[in-house]
Amino acid sequence: MINNKLKLAIQKNGRLTEETVSFLRSSGLEFESYQQRLFSTCRNFPLEIVYVRDDDISDYVESGAVDLGVVGQNLINEIRPNVKKLLNLRYGFCSLSLAVPKESTIKSVKELENKTIATSYPSSTEYFFKKQNIKVNIIKIKGSVEITPILGIASAIVDLVSTGSTLALNDLRIIEKLYDSEAVLLANPLSLKNEKKTKIIDKLLIRFKGVLSAKNYKYVMMNAPIQILPKIKKAIPGLKSPTISPLANPGWISIQSVIKEDVFWQTIEKLKKLGASDILVLPVEKLII
Ligand code: PRT
Ligand code: ZN
């Protein structure tokens, strides 16, 4: 650990770069970042950010060249490095999927027996077919996997899909999903055994978890007649109990609480039905539980 600083590797220039940089910034880390940088030093935290190709990140974390890394779960599933996953970061969502040409007669995985599959994820693909006892011929392609069926090289492909527009553009349809993926935070196992480093990693994790929890909640304020308070309390599965303050209008109160994103609209509908009004909703910046 040079200068007592922890090292974190992130993607230099790709799909995860922008969201990773913005996630780190929303965790309160201050640093400069621009395309030509090899690394940035945080001004307000003992952390150095190293910019590398995503394919190298898990190797760097495994070897201890860096302590932490941010990479897609898909690469972890494919490379299976000896690293410890610390957090799912809730961005970079995609799935590794098996697809065939739209006009192909193939409808199930079994029908691919003895066929050729093109992919940049040969290990994940091999594991998937082996598990089902289906023999296939896997060819590794570095880029533009989606054009291999048109070229007559493969009967099917296994590739990452997010919006599905690349598949649609190449007349391909998904027949099965191998797994879902998102950006994850990795750590070198030895760094997690080093007392000095774990102290800093723990501090960083509190920040990261604060940002991630905040994403799952909305802050709500509303006015309501005092007699419906017990019902409102039941309707809001908030953190603890809501904050209540009296209003100038006698018999009315203002209620403040947080609502989980996944039950947000159901809860708001319930509150309206119960008689809550002037419902104000705000994003939560950080939530330290
Ligand atoms: O240069 P470097 O090696 O660092 O980057 P890279 O080109 O190898 O990777 P990059 O930047 O493309 O992807 C980095 C990570 O982003 C991946 O490892 C995934 O974890 C994540 N991710 C999320 C994706 C996608 N979504 C994605 N859609 N990675 C790639 N794709 C590709 C996919 O391969 C296909 O070509 O986008 C196309 C499909 O996209 P849709 O939206 O048309 O379905
Ligand atoms: Zn790459």
mmCIF file of C-alpha atoms and ligand atoms in Angstrom:
data_model
loop_
_atom_site.group_PDB
_atom_site.id
_atom_site.type_symbol
_atom_site.label_atom_id
_atom_site.label_comp_id
_atom_site.label_asym_id
_atom_site.label_seq_id
_atom_site.Cartn_x
_atom_site.Cartn_y
_atom_site.Cartn_z
ATOM 1 C CA MET A 1 0.000 0.000 0.000
ATOM 2 C CA ILE A 2 2.002 2.973 -1.301
ATOM 3 C CA ASN A 3 1.414 6.135 0.785
ATOM 4 C CA ASN A 4 -1.150 4.152 2.797
ATOM 5 C CA LYS A 5 -3.506 4.417 -0.132
ATOM 6 C CA LEU A 6 -5.869 1.742 -1.283
ATOM 7 C CA LYS A 7 -6.015 1.009 -5.038
ATOM 8 C CA LEU A 8 -9.258 0.564 -6.950
ATOM 9 C CA ALA A 9 -9.271 -0.490 -10.630
ATOM 10 C CA ILE A 10 -12.140 0.674 -12.828
ATOM 11 C CA GLN A 11 -12.803 0.453 -16.570
ATOM 12 C CA LYS A 12 -10.820 3.072 -18.473
ATOM 13 C CA ASN A 13 -13.141 3.678 -21.379
ATOM 14 C CA GLY A 14 -16.283 1.641 -21.850
ATOM 15 C CA ARG A 15 -19.849 0.980 -20.828
ATOM 16 C CA LEU A 16 -19.121 0.922 -17.089
ATOM 17 C CA THR A 17 -16.824 3.955 -16.955
ATOM 18 C CA GLU A 18 -19.306 6.818 -16.702
ATOM 19 C CA GLU A 19 -21.577 5.171 -14.152
ATOM 20 C CA THR A 20 -18.644 3.973 -12.055
ATOM 21 C CA VAL A 21 -17.125 7.451 -11.923
ATOM 22 C CA SER A 22 -20.489 8.969 -11.044
ATOM 23 C CA PHE A 23 -21.114 6.276 -8.381
ATOM 24 C CA LEU A 24 -17.731 7.031 -6.774
ATOM 25 C CA ARG A 25 -18.441 10.778 -6.881
ATOM 26 C CA SER A 26 -21.882 10.328 -5.326
ATOM 27 C CA SER A 27 -20.112 8.410 -2.534
ATOM 28 C CA GLY A 28 -18.368 11.674 -1.734
ATOM 29 C CA LEU A 29 -15.009 10.839 -3.321
ATOM 30 C CA GLU A 30 -13.336 13.836 -4.952
ATOM 31 C CA PHE A 31 -10.973 13.198 -7.874
ATOM 32 C CA GLU A 32 -10.166 14.367 -11.380
ATOM 33 C CA SER A 33 -10.887 12.018 -14.238
ATOM 34 C CA TYR A 34 -10.409 12.398 -17.942
ATOM 35 C CA GLN A 35 -9.850 9.997 -20.807
ATOM 36 C CA GLN A 36 -6.042 10.027 -20.911
ATOM 37 C CA ARG A 37 -5.571 9.360 -17.215
ATOM 38 C CA LEU A 38 -3.885 6.202 -15.994
ATOM 39 C CA PHE A 39 -4.819 6.896 -12.403
ATOM 40 C CA SER A 40 -6.442 9.507 -10.141
ATOM 41 C CA THR A 41 -5.720 10.257 -6.519
ATOM 42 C CA CYS A 42 -8.716 11.066 -4.312
ATOM 43 C CA ARG A 43 -8.360 14.423 -2.605
ATOM 44 C CA ASN A 44 -10.446 13.528 0.442
ATOM 45 C CA PHE A 45 -9.947 9.783 0.882
ATOM 46 C CA PRO A 46 -6.869 7.489 0.937
ATOM 47 C CA LEU A 47 -7.743 5.924 -2.411
ATOM 48 C CA GLU A 48 -6.086 5.744 -5.795
ATOM 49 C CA ILE A 49 -8.261 4.974 -8.826
ATOM 50 C CA VAL A 50 -6.513 3.038 -11.588
ATOM 51 C CA TYR A 51 -8.022 3.041 -15.110
ATOM 52 C CA VAL A 52 -7.606 -0.203 -17.071
ATOM 53 C CA ARG A 53 -9.384 -2.414 -19.636
ATOM 54 C CA ASP A 54 -12.227 -4.320 -18.060
ATOM 55 C CA ASP A 55 -10.722 -7.701 -19.069
ATOM 56 C CA ASP A 56 -7.655 -7.003 -16.880
ATOM 57 C CA ILE A 57 -9.480 -5.861 -13.746
ATOM 58 C CA SER A 58 -10.092 -9.248 -12.124
ATOM 59 C CA ASP A 59 -6.452 -10.294 -12.789
ATOM 60 C CA TYR A 60 -5.207 -7.125 -11.114
ATOM 61 C CA VAL A 61 -7.464 -7.719 -8.114
ATOM 62 C CA GLU A 62 -6.527 -11.411 -7.885
ATOM 63 C CA SER A 63 -2.788 -10.721 -8.062
ATOM 64 C CA GLY A 64 -2.994 -7.903 -5.519
ATOM 65 C CA ALA A 65 -1.739 -5.262 -7.978
ATOM 66 C CA VAL A 66 -4.864 -3.422 -6.810
ATOM 67 C CA ASP A 67 -6.977 -4.032 -3.704
ATOM 68 C CA LEU A 68 -10.392 -3.440 -5.228
ATOM 69 C CA GLY A 69 -12.018 -3.476 -8.650
ATOM 70 C CA VAL A 70 -15.300 -2.723 -10.361
ATOM 71 C CA VAL A 71 -16.277 -5.091 -13.136
ATOM 72 C CA GLY A 72 -19.327 -6.782 -14.659
ATOM 73 C CA GLN A 73 -20.448 -9.955 -12.860
ATOM 74 C CA ASN A 74 -20.348 -11.567 -16.339
ATOM 75 C CA LEU A 75 -16.530 -11.395 -16.359
ATOM 76 C CA ILE A 76 -16.376 -12.944 -12.877
ATOM 77 C CA ASN A 77 -18.630 -15.801 -14.021
ATOM 78 C CA GLU A 78 -16.473 -16.273 -17.095
ATOM 79 C CA ILE A 79 -12.959 -15.901 -15.620
ATOM 80 C CA ARG A 80 -13.747 -17.268 -12.120
ATOM 81 C CA PRO A 81 -10.840 -15.436 -10.455
ATOM 82 C CA ASN A 82 -9.893 -15.939 -6.836
ATOM 83 C CA VAL A 83 -11.401 -12.689 -5.568
ATOM 84 C CA LYS A 84 -14.063 -11.756 -3.038
ATOM 85 C CA LYS A 85 -17.235 -10.041 -4.209
ATOM 86 C CA LEU A 86 -18.184 -7.278 -1.791
ATOM 87 C CA LEU A 87 -21.187 -5.545 -3.370
ATOM 88 C CA ASN A 88 -23.606 -5.502 -6.264
ATOM 89 C CA LEU A 89 -23.543 -1.933 -7.568
ATOM 90 C CA ARG A 90 -27.002 -1.783 -9.261
ATOM 91 C CA TYR A 91 -25.891 -0.509 -12.686
ATOM 92 C CA GLY A 92 -24.406 -2.067 -15.835
ATOM 93 C CA PHE A 93 -27.374 -4.438 -16.021
ATOM 94 C CA CYS A 94 -27.342 -7.004 -18.803
ATOM 95 C CA SER A 95 -27.793 -10.730 -19.279
ATOM 96 C CA LEU A 96 -25.799 -13.409 -21.041
ATOM 97 C CA SER A 97 -28.254 -14.981 -23.451
ATOM 98 C CA LEU A 98 -28.453 -17.710 -26.056
ATOM 99 C CA ALA A 99 -29.985 -16.584 -29.347
ATOM 100 C CA VAL A 100 -30.729 -18.102 -32.759
ATOM 101 C CA PRO A 101 -31.771 -16.509 -36.084
ATOM 102 C CA LYS A 102 -35.468 -15.512 -36.067
ATOM 103 C CA GLU A 103 -36.266 -17.843 -38.961
ATOM 104 C CA SER A 104 -34.405 -20.810 -37.414
ATOM 105 C CA THR A 105 -36.555 -23.840 -36.578
ATOM 106 C CA ILE A 106 -34.638 -24.276 -33.310
ATOM 107 C CA LYS A 107 -36.908 -23.584 -30.342
ATOM 108 C CA SER A 108 -35.176 -25.302 -27.435
ATOM 109 C CA VAL A 109 -31.626 -25.648 -26.128
ATOM 110 C CA LYS A 110 -31.685 -29.415 -26.768
ATOM 111 C CA GLU A 111 -32.089 -28.872 -30.494
ATOM 112 C CA LEU A 112 -28.606 -27.286 -30.542
ATOM 113 C CA GLU A 113 -26.963 -30.706 -29.988
ATOM 114 C CA ASN A 114 -23.835 -30.953 -32.234
ATOM 115 C CA LYS A 115 -24.357 -27.405 -33.533
ATOM 116 C CA THR A 116 -21.819 -24.554 -33.480
ATOM 117 C CA ILE A 117 -22.217 -21.710 -30.980
ATOM 118 C CA ALA A 118 -20.224 -18.479 -31.332
ATOM 119 C CA THR A 119 -19.451 -16.479 -28.208
ATOM 120 C CA SER A 120 -16.993 -14.233 -26.375
ATOM 121 C CA TYR A 121 -17.954 -16.183 -23.232
ATOM 122 C CA PRO A 122 -16.723 -19.734 -23.957
ATOM 123 C CA SER A 123 -16.448 -20.875 -20.316
ATOM 124 C CA SER A 124 -19.933 -19.691 -19.372
ATOM 125 C CA THR A 125 -21.278 -21.301 -22.560
ATOM 126 C CA GLU A 126 -19.446 -24.579 -22.004
ATOM 127 C CA TYR A 127 -20.678 -24.754 -18.402
ATOM 128 C CA PHE A 128 -24.258 -24.054 -19.485
ATOM 129 C CA PHE A 129 -24.357 -26.833 -22.112
ATOM 130 C CA LYS A 130 -22.350 -29.342 -20.019
ATOM 131 C CA LYS A 131 -24.784 -28.962 -17.140
ATOM 132 C CA GLN A 132 -27.546 -30.069 -19.491
ATOM 133 C CA ASN A 133 -25.487 -32.807 -21.088
ATOM 134 C CA ILE A 134 -25.747 -31.250 -24.543
ATOM 135 C CA LYS A 135 -22.719 -31.563 -26.838
ATOM 136 C CA VAL A 136 -21.989 -28.428 -28.855
ATOM 137 C CA ASN A 137 -19.062 -26.982 -30.747
ATOM 138 C CA ILE A 138 -18.092 -23.643 -29.170
ATOM 139 C CA ILE A 139 -16.070 -21.102 -31.131
ATOM 140 C CA LYS A 140 -14.589 -18.054 -29.424
ATOM 141 C CA ILE A 141 -15.162 -14.753 -31.209
ATOM 142 C CA LYS A 142 -13.783 -11.473 -29.850
ATOM 143 C CA GLY A 143 -16.275 -8.987 -31.246
ATOM 144 C CA SER A 144 -19.474 -8.751 -33.341
ATOM 145 C CA VAL A 145 -20.658 -12.200 -32.286
ATOM 146 C CA GLU A 146 -24.139 -11.278 -33.539
ATOM 147 C CA ILE A 147 -23.123 -11.451 -37.210
ATOM 148 C CA THR A 148 -21.785 -15.038 -37.082
ATOM 149 C CA PRO A 149 -25.143 -16.745 -37.891
ATOM 150 C CA ILE A 150 -25.585 -14.512 -40.965
ATOM 151 C CA LEU A 151 -22.064 -15.432 -42.089
ATOM 152 C CA GLY A 152 -22.938 -19.104 -41.698
ATOM 153 C CA ILE A 153 -20.256 -19.617 -39.028
ATOM 154 C CA ALA A 154 -22.628 -20.551 -36.211
ATOM 155 C CA SER A 155 -26.194 -21.784 -35.603
ATOM 156 C CA ALA A 156 -26.542 -19.785 -32.408
ATOM 157 C CA ILE A 157 -24.736 -17.188 -30.325
ATOM 158 C CA VAL A 158 -24.226 -16.548 -26.628
ATOM 159 C CA ASP A 159 -23.790 -12.839 -25.978
ATOM 160 C CA LEU A 160 -24.543 -10.029 -23.561
ATOM 161 C CA VAL A 161 -27.886 -8.336 -24.080
ATOM 162 C CA SER A 162 -29.185 -5.182 -22.450
ATOM 163 C CA THR A 163 -31.852 -3.428 -24.553
ATOM 164 C CA GLY A 164 -32.089 -6.268 -27.093
ATOM 165 C CA SER A 165 -31.745 -3.879 -30.040
ATOM 166 C CA THR A 166 -28.534 -5.498 -31.345
ATOM 167 C CA LEU A 167 -30.299 -8.874 -31.485
ATOM 168 C CA ALA A 168 -33.336 -7.339 -33.202
ATOM 169 C CA LEU A 169 -31.123 -5.545 -35.713
ATOM 170 C CA ASN A 170 -29.478 -8.846 -36.642
ATOM 171 C CA ASP A 171 -32.732 -10.846 -36.766
ATOM 172 C CA LEU A 172 -31.910 -12.954 -33.744
ATOM 173 C CA ARG A 173 -34.218 -14.159 -30.973
ATOM 174 C CA ILE A 174 -33.378 -15.313 -27.452
ATOM 175 C CA ILE A 175 -34.156 -18.898 -26.574
ATOM 176 C CA GLU A 176 -32.634 -18.948 -23.086
ATOM 177 C CA LYS A 177 -30.923 -16.694 -20.559
ATOM 178 C CA LEU A 178 -27.713 -18.099 -19.036
ATOM 179 C CA TYR A 179 -27.467 -15.502 -16.260
ATOM 180 C CA ASP A 180 -28.098 -11.874 -15.264
ATOM 181 C CA SER A 181 -25.249 -9.493 -14.636
ATOM 182 C CA GLU A 182 -24.531 -6.075 -13.141
ATOM 183 C CA ALA A 183 -21.442 -4.148 -12.030
ATOM 184 C CA VAL A 184 -19.870 -5.544 -8.856
ATOM 185 C CA LEU A 185 -17.185 -4.458 -6.400
ATOM 186 C CA LEU A 186 -14.376 -7.007 -5.945
ATOM 187 C CA ALA A 187 -11.598 -7.280 -3.401
ATOM 188 C CA ASN A 188 -8.299 -9.086 -3.186
ATOM 189 C CA PRO A 189 -8.683 -11.731 -0.414
ATOM 190 C CA LEU A 190 -5.341 -10.760 1.190
ATOM 191 C CA SER A 191 -6.290 -7.065 1.265
ATOM 192 C CA LEU A 192 -9.308 -8.120 3.327
ATOM 193 C CA LYS A 193 -6.956 -9.745 5.854
ATOM 194 C CA ASN A 194 -4.756 -6.660 6.184
ATOM 195 C CA GLU A 195 -5.879 -4.672 9.227
ATOM 196 C CA LYS A 196 -4.888 -1.236 7.856
ATOM 197 C CA LYS A 197 -6.549 -1.886 4.527
ATOM 198 C CA THR A 198 -9.766 -3.340 5.951
ATOM 199 C CA LYS A 199 -10.233 -0.213 8.059
ATOM 200 C CA ILE A 200 -10.227 1.893 4.883
ATOM 201 C CA ILE A 201 -12.284 -0.648 2.923
ATOM 202 C CA ASP A 202 -14.926 -0.657 5.693
ATOM 203 C CA LYS A 203 -15.144 3.144 5.534
ATOM 204 C CA LEU A 204 -15.535 2.970 1.775
ATOM 205 C CA LEU A 205 -18.231 0.290 2.093
ATOM 206 C CA ILE A 206 -20.277 2.469 4.479
ATOM 207 C CA ARG A 207 -20.251 5.198 1.796
ATOM 208 C CA PHE A 208 -21.085 2.824 -1.043
ATOM 209 C CA LYS A 209 -23.905 1.149 0.904
ATOM 210 C CA GLY A 210 -25.270 4.584 1.820
ATOM 211 C CA VAL A 211 -25.558 5.504 -1.853
ATOM 212 C CA LEU A 212 -27.028 2.107 -2.790
ATOM 213 C CA SER A 213 -29.655 2.178 -0.003
ATOM 214 C CA ALA A 214 -30.637 5.725 -0.941
ATOM 215 C CA LYS A 215 -31.371 4.540 -4.493
ATOM 216 C CA ASN A 216 -34.010 2.183 -3.069
ATOM 217 C CA TYR A 217 -35.921 4.821 -1.147
ATOM 218 C CA LYS A 218 -37.941 7.991 -1.750
ATOM 219 C CA TYR A 219 -38.546 10.616 0.906
ATOM 220 C CA VAL A 220 -42.218 11.597 1.267
ATOM 221 C CA MET A 221 -43.996 14.410 3.067
ATOM 222 C CA MET A 222 -47.778 14.661 3.259
ATOM 223 C CA ASN A 223 -50.598 16.296 5.165
ATOM 224 C CA ALA A 224 -53.405 14.280 6.764
ATOM 225 C CA PRO A 225 -56.173 14.536 9.362
ATOM 226 C CA ILE A 226 -54.807 13.292 12.696
ATOM 227 C CA GLN A 227 -57.431 10.535 13.064
ATOM 228 C CA ILE A 228 -56.087 8.586 10.068
ATOM 229 C CA LEU A 229 -52.535 8.470 11.474
ATOM 230 C CA PRO A 230 -52.742 4.828 12.704
ATOM 231 C CA LYS A 231 -53.846 3.683 9.230
ATOM 232 C CA ILE A 232 -51.121 5.747 7.532
ATOM 233 C CA LYS A 233 -48.487 4.242 9.821
ATOM 234 C CA LYS A 234 -49.622 0.790 8.720
ATOM 235 C CA ALA A 235 -49.582 1.771 5.043
ATOM 236 C CA ILE A 236 -45.988 3.055 5.088
ATOM 237 C CA PRO A 237 -43.502 0.249 5.525
ATOM 238 C CA GLY A 238 -40.883 2.938 6.306
ATOM 239 C CA LEU A 239 -37.577 2.634 8.086
ATOM 240 C CA LYS A 240 -38.755 3.092 11.652
ATOM 241 C CA SER A 241 -41.672 5.279 12.690
ATOM 242 C CA PRO A 242 -42.581 8.353 10.590
ATOM 243 C CA THR A 243 -41.875 11.930 11.790
ATOM 244 C CA ILE A 244 -45.062 13.789 12.686
ATOM 245 C CA SER A 245 -45.564 17.525 13.224
ATOM 246 C CA PRO A 246 -48.764 19.519 13.859
ATOM 247 C CA LEU A 247 -50.085 21.896 11.196
ATOM 248 C CA ALA A 248 -51.593 25.367 11.750
ATOM 249 C CA ASN A 249 -54.915 23.890 10.630
ATOM 250 C CA PRO A 250 -56.344 22.214 13.803
ATOM 251 C CA GLY A 251 -56.764 18.433 13.591
ATOM 252 C CA TRP A 252 -54.201 18.159 10.762
ATOM 253 C CA ILE A 253 -50.643 16.866 10.841
ATOM 254 C CA SER A 254 -47.664 16.711 8.507
ATOM 255 C CA ILE A 255 -46.067 13.269 8.135
ATOM 256 C CA GLN A 256 -42.551 12.575 6.865
ATOM 257 C CA SER A 257 -41.186 9.157 6.062
ATOM 258 C CA VAL A 258 -39.366 7.094 3.460
ATOM 259 C CA ILE A 259 -40.969 4.651 1.045
ATOM 260 C CA LYS A 260 -39.212 1.769 -0.673
ATOM 261 C CA GLU A 261 -38.921 2.255 -4.408
ATOM 262 C CA ASP A 262 -40.361 -1.193 -5.261
ATOM 263 C CA VAL A 263 -43.647 -0.534 -3.391
ATOM 264 C CA PHE A 264 -43.695 3.203 -4.068
ATOM 265 C CA TRP A 265 -46.794 3.539 -6.293
ATOM 266 C CA GLN A 266 -48.876 1.031 -4.323
ATOM 267 C CA THR A 267 -48.087 2.935 -1.123
ATOM 268 C CA ILE A 268 -48.902 6.351 -2.624
ATOM 269 C CA GLU A 269 -52.249 5.027 -3.931
ATOM 270 C CA LYS A 270 -53.068 3.632 -0.470
ATOM 271 C CA LEU A 271 -52.160 6.945 1.207
ATOM 272 C CA LYS A 272 -54.367 8.920 -1.175
ATOM 273 C CA LYS A 273 -57.277 6.562 -0.562
ATOM 274 C CA LEU A 274 -56.836 6.933 3.196
ATOM 275 C CA GLY A 275 -57.115 10.719 2.870
ATOM 276 C CA ALA A 276 -53.517 11.994 2.769
ATOM 277 C CA SER A 277 -53.032 15.117 0.632
ATOM 278 C CA ASP A 278 -50.266 17.436 -0.642
ATOM 279 C CA ILE A 279 -47.938 14.475 -1.013
ATOM 280 C CA LEU A 280 -44.411 15.710 -1.771
ATOM 281 C CA VAL A 281 -41.809 13.176 -2.959
ATOM 282 C CA LEU A 282 -38.047 13.811 -2.864
ATOM 283 C CA PRO A 283 -35.056 11.671 -3.873
ATOM 284 C CA VAL A 284 -32.831 10.448 -1.051
ATOM 285 C CA GLU A 285 -29.176 11.309 -1.566
ATOM 286 C CA LYS A 286 -27.681 8.961 1.016
ATOM 287 C CA LEU A 287 -29.166 6.634 3.607
ATOM 288 C CA ILE A 288 -26.981 5.355 6.411
ATOM 289 C CA ILE A 289 -28.931 2.719 8.312
HETATM 290 O O1 PRT B 1 -12.235 -1.782 -23.740
HETATM 291 P P1 PRT B 1 -12.664 -2.721 -22.666
HETATM 292 O O2 PRT B 1 -12.083 -4.108 -22.823
HETATM 293 O O3 PRT B 1 -12.475 -2.140 -21.304
HETATM 294 O O4 PRT B 1 -14.279 -2.840 -22.822
HETATM 295 P P2 PRT B 1 -15.184 -3.908 -23.577
HETATM 296 O O5 PRT B 1 -15.457 -3.374 -24.936
HETATM 297 O O6 PRT B 1 -14.652 -5.296 -23.443
HETATM 298 O O7 PRT B 1 -16.492 -3.881 -22.667
HETATM 299 P P3 PRT B 1 -17.759 -2.915 -22.729
HETATM 300 O O8 PRT B 1 -17.364 -1.526 -22.398
HETATM 301 O O9 PRT B 1 -18.533 -3.152 -23.982
HETATM 302 O O10 PRT B 1 -18.617 -3.560 -21.541
HETATM 303 C C1 PRT B 1 -18.196 -3.491 -20.206
HETATM 304 C C2 PRT B 1 -19.220 -4.196 -19.347
HETATM 305 O O11 PRT B 1 -20.482 -3.544 -19.474
HETATM 306 C C3 PRT B 1 -19.534 -5.640 -19.696
HETATM 307 O O12 PRT B 1 -18.563 -6.551 -19.211
HETATM 308 C C4 PRT B 1 -20.888 -5.833 -19.029
HETATM 309 O O13 PRT B 1 -20.716 -6.141 -17.664
HETATM 310 C C5 PRT B 1 -21.542 -4.442 -19.129
HETATM 311 N N1 PRT B 1 -22.602 -4.380 -20.158
HETATM 312 C C6 PRT B 1 -23.878 -3.975 -19.920
HETATM 313 C C7 PRT B 1 -22.516 -4.676 -21.471
HETATM 314 C C8 PRT B 1 -23.766 -4.455 -22.026
HETATM 315 N N2 PRT B 1 -24.590 -4.004 -21.045
HETATM 316 C C9 PRT B 1 -23.954 -4.671 -23.441
HETATM 317 N N3 PRT B 1 -25.064 -4.469 -23.919
HETATM 318 N N4 PRT B 1 -21.474 -5.090 -22.225
HETATM 319 C C10 PRT B 1 -21.655 -5.270 -23.551
HETATM 320 N N5 PRT B 1 -22.846 -5.091 -24.173
HETATM 321 C C11 PRT B 1 -22.854 -5.303 -25.673
HETATM 322 C C12 PRT B 1 -23.159 -6.722 -26.094
HETATM 323 O O14 PRT B 1 -21.978 -7.498 -26.137
HETATM 324 C C13 PRT B 1 -23.783 -6.531 -27.491
HETATM 325 O O15 PRT B 1 -22.772 -6.353 -28.456
HETATM 326 O O16 PRT B 1 -23.859 -4.502 -26.280
HETATM 327 C C14 PRT B 1 -24.508 -5.216 -27.335
HETATM 328 C C15 PRT B 1 -25.947 -5.505 -26.962
HETATM 329 O O17 PRT B 1 -26.561 -4.395 -26.432
HETATM 330 P P4 PRT B 1 -28.129 -4.150 -26.661
HETATM 331 O O18 PRT B 1 -28.461 -2.957 -25.824
HETATM 332 O O19 PRT B 1 -28.336 -3.885 -28.113
HETATM 333 O O20 PRT B 1 -28.864 -5.379 -26.182
HETATM 334 ZN ZN ZN B 2 -13.100 -5.880 -22.502
#
